[in-house]
Coordinates of C-alpha atoms and ligand atoms in Angstrom, one line a residue:
M1 CA 68.8 120.1 53.1
T2 CA 67.4 118.0 55.9
A3 CA 67.1 114.2 55.4
K4 CA 63.8 113.0 53.9
Q5 CA 61.7 110.9 56.2
I6 CA 60.5 107.5 55.1
L7 CA 58.0 105.4 57.0
I8 CA 58.3 101.7 56.5
V9 CA 55.1 99.7 57.2
E10 CA 56.0 96.0 57.3
D11 CA 55.2 93.4 59.9
E12 CA 58.1 91.1 59.2
R13 CA 60.8 92.4 61.4
P14 CA 63.9 91.1 59.6
I15 CA 62.6 92.5 56.3
R16 CA 61.7 95.8 57.9
E17 CA 65.1 96.1 59.6
M18 CA 66.9 95.2 56.4
I19 CA 65.1 97.9 54.4
A20 CA 65.6 100.4 57.2
F21 CA 69.3 99.7 57.3
G22 CA 69.6 100.2 53.5
L23 CA 67.6 103.5 53.6
R24 CA 69.6 104.9 56.5
R25 CA 72.7 104.2 54.5
G26 CA 71.1 105.9 51.6
G27 CA 70.8 109.1 53.7
F28 CA 67.2 108.8 54.7
E29 CA 65.7 109.2 58.1
V30 CA 63.6 106.1 58.8
R31 CA 60.6 105.4 60.9
E32 CA 59.1 101.9 61.3
A33 CA 55.6 100.6 61.9
H34 CA 54.6 96.9 62.1
D35 CA 50.9 97.4 61.3
V36 CA 48.4 99.8 59.9
K37 CA 47.3 101.1 63.3
S38 CA 50.8 102.1 64.3
A39 CA 51.5 103.5 60.8
R40 CA 48.5 105.8 61.1
A41 CA 49.6 107.0 64.6
S42 CA 53.0 107.6 63.2
I43 CA 51.7 109.6 60.2
A44 CA 49.4 111.6 62.4
D45 CA 52.3 112.4 64.6
R46 CA 54.4 113.7 61.8
R47 CA 53.9 113.5 58.0
P48 CA 56.6 111.5 56.4
D49 CA 58.0 112.4 52.9
L50 CA 57.2 108.9 51.6
V51 CA 55.5 105.7 52.8
L52 CA 56.7 102.3 51.9
V53 CA 53.9 99.9 52.7
D54 CA 53.8 96.1 52.5
W55 CA 50.8 94.5 50.9
M56 CA 50.3 91.9 53.6
L57 CA 49.9 93.3 57.1
P58 CA 48.3 91.8 60.1
D59 CA 45.4 94.2 60.8
M60 CA 44.5 95.6 57.4
S61 CA 46.0 95.3 53.9
G62 CA 48.6 97.7 52.7
L63 CA 46.3 98.5 49.9
E64 CA 43.6 99.7 52.3
L65 CA 46.1 101.9 54.1
T66 CA 47.2 103.4 50.7
R67 CA 43.6 104.1 49.8
A68 CA 43.0 105.7 53.2
L69 CA 46.0 107.9 52.8
K70 CA 45.0 109.0 49.3
R71 CA 41.5 109.8 50.4
D72 CA 42.7 112.1 53.3
K73 CA 43.5 115.7 52.3
E74 CA 46.3 115.8 54.8
T75 CA 48.1 112.9 53.4
Q76 CA 47.0 112.5 49.7
D77 CA 50.3 114.2 48.5
V78 CA 52.5 111.8 50.4
P79 CA 53.9 109.4 47.8
V80 CA 53.3 105.7 48.6
I81 CA 55.4 102.8 47.3
M82 CA 53.8 99.3 47.8
L83 CA 56.0 96.3 48.6
T84 CA 54.4 93.1 47.3
A85 CA 55.4 89.5 47.3
R86 CA 52.7 89.0 44.8
A87 CA 54.4 88.8 41.4
D88 CA 50.9 88.7 39.8
E89 CA 50.5 91.6 37.4
Q90 CA 46.9 92.0 38.4
D91 CA 47.8 92.8 41.9
K92 CA 50.4 95.3 40.9
V93 CA 47.8 97.1 38.8
M94 CA 45.4 97.0 41.7
G95 CA 48.1 98.5 44.0
L96 CA 48.5 101.4 41.5
D97 CA 44.8 101.8 41.0
G98 CA 44.5 102.0 44.8
G99 CA 46.6 105.1 44.7
A100 CA 50.2 103.8 45.1
D101 CA 52.7 105.8 43.2
D102 CA 54.8 102.8 42.5
Y103 CA 55.3 99.2 43.6
V104 CA 58.3 97.0 44.2
T105 CA 58.1 93.2 44.1
K106 CA 59.8 91.2 46.7
P107 CA 62.5 90.0 46.7
F108 CA 64.2 93.2 45.5
A109 CA 67.7 94.6 45.5
P110 CA 68.3 97.4 48.0
R111 CA 69.7 99.5 45.1
E112 CA 66.5 99.0 43.1
L113 CA 64.4 100.2 46.1
L114 CA 66.6 103.3 46.5
A115 CA 66.3 104.1 42.8
R116 CA 62.5 103.8 43.0
I117 CA 62.3 105.9 46.1
N118 CA 64.5 108.6 44.7
A119 CA 62.5 108.7 41.4
V120 CA 59.1 109.0 43.2
L121 CA 60.5 111.7 45.5
R122 CA 61.9 113.6 42.5
R123 CA 58.6 113.4 40.8
S124 CA 56.6 114.7 43.7
S125 CA 58.9 117.6 44.3
D126 CA 59.4 119.1 40.8
G127 CA 57.3 121.3 38.6
H128 CA 57.2 124.2 41.0
A129 CA 57.2 126.9 38.3
D130 CA 54.8 129.7 39.1
E131 CA 52.7 129.1 36.1
I132 CA 49.0 128.9 35.4
I133 CA 47.9 126.8 32.4
E134 CA 44.4 126.8 31.1
A135 CA 42.7 124.6 28.6
D136 CA 39.0 125.1 27.9
G137 CA 38.2 125.8 31.6
L138 CA 40.6 123.2 33.1
V139 CA 43.1 125.2 35.1
L140 CA 46.4 124.0 36.4
D141 CA 48.2 126.1 38.9
A142 CA 51.8 125.0 39.1
A143 CA 52.5 127.2 42.2
S144 CA 49.9 125.6 44.4
H145 CA 49.9 122.2 42.5
R146 CA 46.1 122.5 42.2
V147 CA 44.0 121.7 39.3
T148 CA 40.6 123.3 39.2
V149 CA 37.5 123.6 37.1
G150 CA 35.6 126.7 38.2
E151 CA 35.1 126.4 41.9
N152 CA 35.9 122.7 42.0
T153 CA 39.3 121.0 42.6
V154 CA 40.2 118.0 40.5
Q155 CA 41.6 115.4 43.0
L156 CA 44.8 114.1 41.6
G157 CA 47.6 111.9 43.0
P158 CA 51.2 113.2 42.6
T159 CA 51.9 111.2 39.5
E160 CA 48.6 112.1 37.7
Y161 CA 49.3 115.7 38.5
R162 CA 52.7 115.5 37.0
L163 CA 51.4 113.7 34.0
L164 CA 48.7 116.3 33.4
S165 CA 51.1 119.1 34.0
F166 CA 53.4 117.6 31.3
F167 CA 50.5 117.1 28.9
M168 CA 49.2 120.6 29.4
T169 CA 52.6 122.2 28.8
H170 CA 53.0 120.0 25.7
A171 CA 49.5 120.1 24.3
E172 CA 48.6 118.7 20.8
R173 CA 51.7 116.6 20.6
V174 CA 51.8 112.8 20.7
Y175 CA 54.0 111.0 23.1
S176 CA 54.8 107.3 23.2
R177 CA 54.8 105.4 26.5
A178 CA 58.6 105.3 26.4
Q179 CA 58.8 109.1 25.9
L180 CA 56.3 109.7 28.7
L181 CA 58.4 107.4 31.0
D182 CA 61.4 109.4 30.1
R183 CA 59.8 112.8 30.5
V184 CA 57.4 112.3 33.4
W185 CA 59.0 109.4 35.3
G186 CA 62.6 110.7 34.8
G187 CA 63.7 107.7 32.7
N188 CA 63.6 105.3 35.7
V189 CA 64.6 102.0 34.2
Y190 CA 62.6 100.0 36.7
V191 CA 59.2 101.4 35.7
E192 CA 57.4 99.4 33.1
E193 CA 55.6 100.9 30.1
R194 CA 52.2 99.6 31.3
T195 CA 52.6 101.8 34.4
V196 CA 51.9 104.7 32.0
D197 CA 48.6 103.2 31.0
V198 CA 47.6 102.7 34.7
H199 CA 48.2 106.4 35.4
I200 CA 46.6 107.5 32.2
R201 CA 43.5 105.6 33.3
R202 CA 43.6 107.2 36.8
L203 CA 44.0 110.7 35.3
R204 CA 41.1 110.2 32.9
K205 CA 39.0 108.9 35.8
A206 CA 39.7 112.1 37.8
L207 CA 38.9 114.3 34.8
E208 CA 35.8 112.3 33.9
A209 CA 33.5 114.1 36.5
F210 CA 34.1 117.3 34.5
S211 CA 34.0 115.6 31.1
Y212 CA 37.6 116.5 30.5
D213 CA 38.7 112.9 30.1
R214 CA 38.3 113.5 26.4
F215 CA 41.4 115.7 26.5
I216 CA 43.6 112.7 27.2
Q217 CA 43.5 111.0 23.9
T218 CA 44.9 107.6 22.8
V219 CA 46.6 107.7 19.5
R220 CA 46.5 104.2 18.2
G221 CA 49.9 102.7 17.7
S222 CA 51.7 105.8 18.9
G223 CA 50.8 106.7 22.5
Y224 CA 48.9 109.6 24.1
R225 CA 48.2 113.2 23.4
F226 CA 46.6 116.1 25.3
S227 CA 44.2 117.9 23.0
T228 CA 41.1 120.1 23.5
R229 CA 40.0 119.3 20.0
M230 CA 37.8 116.4 19.3
E231 CA 39.4 113.4 17.7
Ligands
CA301 CA1 54.0 91.4 55.5

């Protein structure tokens, strides 16, 4: 297997070099960019397997870069982890709402960053069974990783896809946040339970246009369930 390529977008050189050093030691191939402009050039040149992006960058915010990557068909499947010095919960949620697959708050231990990266990469690469699941017109094609309603494609980020795929293969059963973290996020100890809520919200939002958000049901005091029946 060839080494996975990670693009680090961080303007502070000592931090960027420290991260690059840790990742190379962790077996990754690393590319570096000091601002959004050079990051975009680098991504256009060759699609990385994952982008680590700092929140505060000189030309544009990391959040804007994340949004741009998630809007573009060519790059929307590339997982993004945001680096943020902002410990404020609101900003983290904003980062996730902007399309990031995870966030890491500075300062962080190199080992924590590696664990997060590996978890995100694992998540974006599994679920390749050649299966088509259908629920009342909502079709999930595991081979192509596409979710469609008739002729329309439902635009989902990698985490929302995985969440929906889990739900559709385990319909009608209630899962707690802890169980979802374990089954969908691979039991990554660094992911908080409220992350589940953020991705549930994003999944519902994506399904809303087709009125399928009602399938993702909140079960008060227990967690979430995928069901085509009305509550
Ligand atoms: Ca910075």
